[in-house]
Amino acid sequence: MTLRAIIAGTGGYLPELALDNDALAARHGLDTSDAWIRERTGIRRRHIAAPGQMASDLALFACQAALEQAGAMVDEVDGILVATATPDSVFPSTAARLQAKLGMERGFAFDIAAACTGFVYALSVADAMIRVGQARNLLVVGTEVFSRILDWTDRGTCVLFGDGAGAVLLRASDAEDGRGILSCHLHADGRHGDILQVEGLPGQLRMAGREVFRHAVAKLASVVDEALESNGLTKSDVAWLVPHQANLRIIEAMGRKLGLPQDRVVVSVDRHANTSAASIPLALAEATRDGRIARGDLVLMEAIGGGLTWGASLARF
Ligand code: COA
């Protein structure tokens, strides 16, 4: 029997404190404006974790929601893969801390570091584990507290990011109905590491925004073509684009490239800002729960982030 990994449940969590652009500027004494941030990025607000609230705390709520939607019990989960650039600690991994918080007494847990591409990387690893029969139910999580690694005096970066978590429960299924992850495509080019980085532990985020923008448009366009071609699919087969939520201008450019009307592109960057590895599963959770993404829909996910890393995945829901 051919095994496929289906997305059986999704969940998202955002910390309570939400700051719009004006509130953020006032809180940190930033020389910026709501108009500048909205025009360049599409961001209107972001959520900020409470003091002491860690990546694993946010992830816990997202996982509980994903399990509930999938109708799965925690003791059915074989493993947890957490994508994060803002782990609770060097070790134990955030995944192991999350495992304990979930009350899970079996299975494995580990973190994956690929910055904003982390969820696509984690999805790829989990998909492969399910296909070879190594696991049947896996929690794949993106969770971030970027507010802890931002330089709040650098207006060019601190306005762009937010905190949050998203999770999916991947479940083994026979491939008969065509549902599941079709393929994942991962890339990295460490030569460009210095254009988006956090040096030291704990360090602060530094970014050459224009350089990142230039790489993003070219590399995402290429990996999206690669994903479609490898499945013998075309742009017109895609029902929904669920992109990494870094910047509305990049998201809209990708929608145009795919010839998708904007209402087929899932956007949350306006309300969440860039939540790095959490942004795709958070957007997935919104769009599956409000009924936009329906069973049978072909969904294209793509992301780029520090490393540089980038990747894409196609899934039939
Ligand atoms: N408010 C007001 N002005 C700001 C500002 C802010 N928050 N941040 C930067 N500026 C100013 C700069 O100081 C500069 O002023 P100057 O011309 O007087 O020197 C001017 O705006 C232009 O700065 P620049 O950095 O060239 O702007 P940009 O048009 O490239 O926009 C980004 C900046 C970050 C929005 C844009 O480069 C971008 O989106 N890059 C991709 C980032 C990304 O997606 N990263 C995550 C990938 S995972």
XYZ file of C-alpha atoms and ligand atoms in Angstrom:
365
model
C 0.000 0.000 0.000
C 1.273 3.489 -0.850
C 1.227 5.779 2.152
C 0.516 9.498 2.025
C 0.498 12.106 4.789
C -2.788 13.985 4.986
C -3.294 17.197 6.910
C -5.924 15.898 9.318
C -6.118 18.957 11.569
C -4.854 22.523 11.840
C -4.535 24.928 14.744
C -3.199 28.383 15.434
C -2.532 30.549 18.451
C -1.729 34.224 18.837
C -0.699 35.846 22.115
C -3.265 38.139 23.700
C -1.485 41.458 23.252
C -2.145 42.897 19.766
C -0.429 46.145 18.786
C -1.345 48.165 15.730
C 1.348 50.194 14.008
C 0.687 53.382 15.973
C 0.668 51.535 19.305
C 3.936 49.776 18.438
C 5.582 53.060 17.437
C 4.437 54.718 20.662
C 5.537 51.786 22.835
C 9.092 51.786 21.452
C 9.485 55.467 20.534
C 9.941 54.617 16.834
C 10.298 57.242 14.132
C 7.858 55.573 11.739
C 4.258 55.845 10.597
C 1.290 53.605 10.021
C 1.261 54.773 6.377
C 4.927 53.785 5.767
C 4.489 50.322 7.300
C 1.221 49.615 5.468
C 2.477 50.841 2.107
C 5.729 48.875 2.155
C 4.542 45.708 3.885
C 0.745 45.533 4.217
C 1.148 45.067 7.986
C -1.475 46.701 10.237
C -0.830 44.912 13.515
C 1.010 42.045 15.217
C 0.736 40.035 18.444
C 3.426 40.093 21.119
C 4.022 37.308 23.644
C 3.678 38.114 27.343
C 6.839 38.194 29.480
C 7.818 34.600 30.220
C 5.585 33.178 27.489
C 7.836 30.866 25.457
C 7.629 29.331 21.986
C 6.492 26.017 23.513
C 3.664 27.791 25.382
C 2.266 29.247 22.154
C 2.747 25.909 20.389
C 0.790 24.054 23.069
C -2.461 25.879 22.222
C -1.918 25.475 18.465
C -1.315 21.721 18.873
C -4.338 21.244 21.122
C -6.499 22.908 18.461
C -4.995 20.779 15.659
C -5.529 17.567 17.645
C -9.104 18.520 18.436
C -9.918 19.289 14.811
C -8.377 15.971 13.726
C -10.271 14.093 16.443
C -6.947 12.696 17.664
C -5.782 11.945 21.193
C -2.349 12.994 22.354
C -1.320 9.382 22.976
C -1.810 8.588 19.278
C 0.937 11.052 18.314
C 4.191 9.359 17.326
C 6.359 12.461 17.230
C 6.626 16.242 17.262
C 8.635 18.338 14.826
C 8.977 21.981 15.826
C 10.245 24.605 13.409
C 11.505 27.612 15.331
C 14.233 30.230 15.281
C 13.320 31.346 18.797
C 13.570 28.155 20.881
C 12.834 28.129 24.613
C 16.428 27.014 25.253
C 19.432 25.513 23.443
C 18.291 22.199 24.884
C 15.958 20.581 25.759
C 14.502 21.307 22.361
C 11.301 23.290 22.164
C 9.714 20.125 20.783
C 10.663 18.130 23.900
C 9.356 20.898 26.163
C 6.149 20.937 24.131
C 5.879 17.159 24.417
C 5.944 17.464 28.207
C 3.396 20.299 28.185
C 1.079 18.196 26.021
C 1.325 15.396 28.593
C 2.752 13.068 25.956
C 4.637 10.124 27.383
C 5.723 8.408 24.185
C 7.110 9.239 20.770
C 9.997 11.470 19.709
C 10.506 15.225 19.539
C 13.006 17.466 17.801
C 13.479 21.001 16.449
C 14.260 22.129 12.938
C 16.090 25.384 12.230
C 15.411 26.930 8.846
C 14.117 30.362 9.944
C 11.017 31.447 8.003
C 11.193 28.321 5.805
C 11.132 26.105 8.900
C 7.562 24.890 8.559
C 8.087 23.734 4.970
C 11.291 21.960 6.041
C 9.522 20.279 8.976
C 6.595 19.281 6.774
C 9.005 17.685 4.326
C 10.740 15.617 7.027
C 7.432 14.553 8.589
C 5.973 13.642 5.185
C 8.982 11.427 4.444
C 8.695 9.695 7.845
C 5.055 8.907 7.214
C 5.631 7.699 3.654
C 8.240 5.173 4.805
C 6.026 3.971 7.641
C 8.194 5.303 10.468
C 5.269 7.199 12.009
C 1.505 7.403 11.558
C 0.576 10.624 13.365
C 2.927 13.594 13.618
C 2.505 17.090 14.979
C 4.284 19.586 12.722
C 4.579 22.956 14.382
C 5.883 26.441 13.628
C 6.214 28.633 16.704
C 8.031 31.907 17.237
C 8.601 34.684 19.742
C 10.477 36.998 17.384
C 9.733 39.941 19.698
C 12.624 38.580 21.834
C 15.243 38.820 19.061
C 14.313 42.169 17.521
C 16.394 45.318 17.843
C 13.667 47.705 18.970
C 15.787 50.671 17.890
C 15.966 49.439 14.259
C 12.768 50.673 12.603
C 13.709 48.864 9.388
C 13.183 45.443 10.995
C 11.274 45.675 14.284
C 8.006 46.712 12.630
C 7.975 43.624 10.408
C 7.634 40.697 12.815
C 5.165 39.246 15.296
C 4.739 36.269 17.639
C 2.482 33.246 17.149
C 2.228 29.519 16.577
C 0.587 27.188 14.097
C 0.387 23.399 13.938
C -0.900 20.607 11.757
C -1.532 16.982 12.573
C -0.205 14.848 9.726
C -1.762 11.408 9.511
C -0.858 8.380 7.420
C -3.492 7.429 4.899
C -3.634 5.174 1.853
C -3.155 7.228 -1.282
C -6.378 6.101 -2.923
C -8.358 9.340 -2.716
C -5.410 11.466 -3.886
C -5.366 13.520 -0.681
C -2.187 14.392 1.192
C 1.177 16.057 0.731
C 2.126 15.567 -2.923
C 5.730 16.737 -2.654
C 8.101 19.095 -0.870
C 11.009 20.980 -2.433
C 13.776 22.344 -0.219
C 16.702 24.623 -0.994
C 19.441 26.488 0.843
C 22.308 28.751 -0.162
C 24.493 29.576 2.832
C 26.515 32.086 0.845
C 23.695 34.589 1.447
C 23.529 33.936 5.194
C 24.548 37.444 6.156
C 21.575 39.243 4.552
C 19.176 37.944 7.210
C 20.732 36.709 10.433
C 20.725 36.544 14.220
C 24.285 36.242 15.467
C 25.028 34.908 18.942
C 22.733 33.463 21.575
C 20.557 35.335 22.216
C 21.270 37.749 19.394
C 19.421 40.407 17.465
C 17.978 40.180 14.001
C 19.772 42.035 11.198
C 18.462 42.230 7.670
C 19.394 43.780 4.336
C 15.753 44.269 3.354
C 16.185 45.076 -0.347
C 18.546 42.124 -0.913
C 16.114 39.770 0.821
C 13.260 41.139 -1.278
C 15.189 40.554 -4.510
C 16.063 36.949 -3.590
C 12.519 36.273 -2.367
C 10.756 37.078 -5.618
C 13.218 35.122 -7.812
C 13.658 32.062 -5.590
C 9.984 31.660 -4.699
C 8.983 31.910 -8.357
C 11.489 29.213 -9.233
C 10.572 26.774 -6.431
C 6.872 27.126 -7.206
C 7.540 26.129 -10.839
C 9.639 23.212 -9.603
C 6.813 21.967 -7.353
C 4.182 22.147 -10.105
C 6.389 20.583 -12.759
C 7.441 17.676 -10.577
C 3.778 16.726 -10.144
C 2.781 17.305 -13.762
C 0.480 20.106 -12.614
C -0.055 23.624 -13.921
C -0.818 26.958 -12.293
C -4.518 26.546 -13.080
C -4.667 23.420 -10.869
C -3.851 25.461 -7.750
C -6.936 26.321 -5.703
C -5.151 28.212 -2.925
C -1.771 29.811 -2.381
C -0.764 29.782 1.291
C 2.504 31.722 1.247
C 4.880 32.594 4.030
C 3.590 35.914 5.330
C 6.553 38.305 5.170
C 5.344 41.141 3.019
C 2.123 41.789 1.103
C 4.041 42.980 -1.958
C 5.887 39.639 -2.237
C 2.648 37.712 -1.616
C 0.790 39.666 -4.317
C 3.655 39.190 -6.778
C 3.453 35.414 -6.263
C -0.341 35.453 -6.701
C 0.084 37.317 -10.008
C 2.755 34.878 -11.141
C 0.349 31.996 -10.561
C -2.489 33.875 -12.266
C -4.552 33.475 -9.083
C -7.150 36.092 -8.156
C -6.221 37.721 -4.840
C -9.174 36.052 -3.109
C -7.458 32.679 -3.724
C -4.360 33.834 -1.843
C -4.513 33.399 1.924
C -3.274 36.590 3.592
C -2.699 37.105 7.301
C 0.372 39.354 7.252
C -1.904 42.382 7.703
C -3.004 41.142 11.152
C -0.087 38.926 12.238
C 2.981 40.556 10.599
C 5.779 38.076 9.855
C 5.603 35.230 12.378
C 8.419 33.353 10.617
C 8.002 29.552 10.844
C 4.511 30.000 12.311
C 3.081 32.010 9.445
C 2.074 29.196 7.050
C 0.426 26.910 9.644
C -1.335 29.945 11.179
C -2.680 30.930 7.755
C -3.650 27.300 7.049
C -5.528 27.139 10.343
C -7.502 30.279 9.511
C -8.377 29.247 5.970
C -9.374 25.661 6.801
C -11.415 26.685 9.819
C -13.365 29.450 8.073
C -14.201 27.054 5.217
C -12.138 28.679 2.457
C -9.908 25.627 1.927
C -12.193 22.667 1.292
C -11.584 18.935 0.925
C -10.013 18.131 -2.419
C -8.481 21.610 -2.905
C -4.899 21.744 -4.152
C -2.912 24.051 -1.851
C 0.501 25.474 -2.658
C 2.719 26.571 0.235
C 5.976 28.479 -0.247
C 8.488 30.229 2.003
C 11.890 31.875 2.112
C 13.967 32.853 5.111
C 17.338 33.179 6.770
C 20.019 30.807 5.582
C 19.074 31.593 2.942
C 16.564 28.773 2.889
C 13.512 28.414 0.702
C 11.025 25.763 -0.271
C 7.554 24.827 -1.412
C 5.040 22.080 -0.837
C 1.887 20.972 -2.633
C -0.909 19.312 -0.684
C -4.351 18.079 -1.633
C -6.712 18.695 1.304
N 9.410 53.738 9.021
C 9.785 54.787 8.279
N 10.843 54.788 7.475
C 11.570 53.654 7.426
C 11.243 52.517 8.156
C 10.112 52.583 8.996
N 9.699 51.544 9.747
N 12.154 51.551 7.907
C 13.018 52.063 7.015
N 12.672 53.347 6.730
C 13.343 54.271 5.825
C 14.811 53.979 5.661
O 15.539 54.561 6.706
C 15.098 54.633 4.318
O 15.218 56.011 4.523
P 16.289 56.869 3.676
O 15.866 56.703 2.234
O 16.122 58.226 4.237
O 17.616 56.207 3.954
C 13.816 54.388 3.534
O 12.798 54.104 4.513
C 13.920 53.243 2.569
O 14.489 52.129 3.239
P 14.625 50.746 2.558
O 15.136 49.755 3.569
O 15.389 50.898 1.291
O 13.087 50.462 2.237
P 12.418 49.386 1.296
O 11.571 50.051 0.310
O 13.403 48.355 0.804
O 11.439 48.665 2.333
C 11.355 46.585 3.542
C 11.970 47.988 3.436
C 12.014 45.871 4.704
C 9.857 46.758 3.806
C 11.575 45.812 2.205
O 12.928 45.894 1.825
C 11.186 44.390 2.319
O 10.025 44.059 2.473
N 12.147 43.468 2.221
C 11.889 42.053 2.334
C 11.930 41.741 3.797
C 11.395 40.391 4.121
O 10.430 39.949 3.545
N 12.033 39.754 5.090
C 11.637 38.543 5.636
C 11.947 37.411 4.748
S 11.571 35.979 5.617
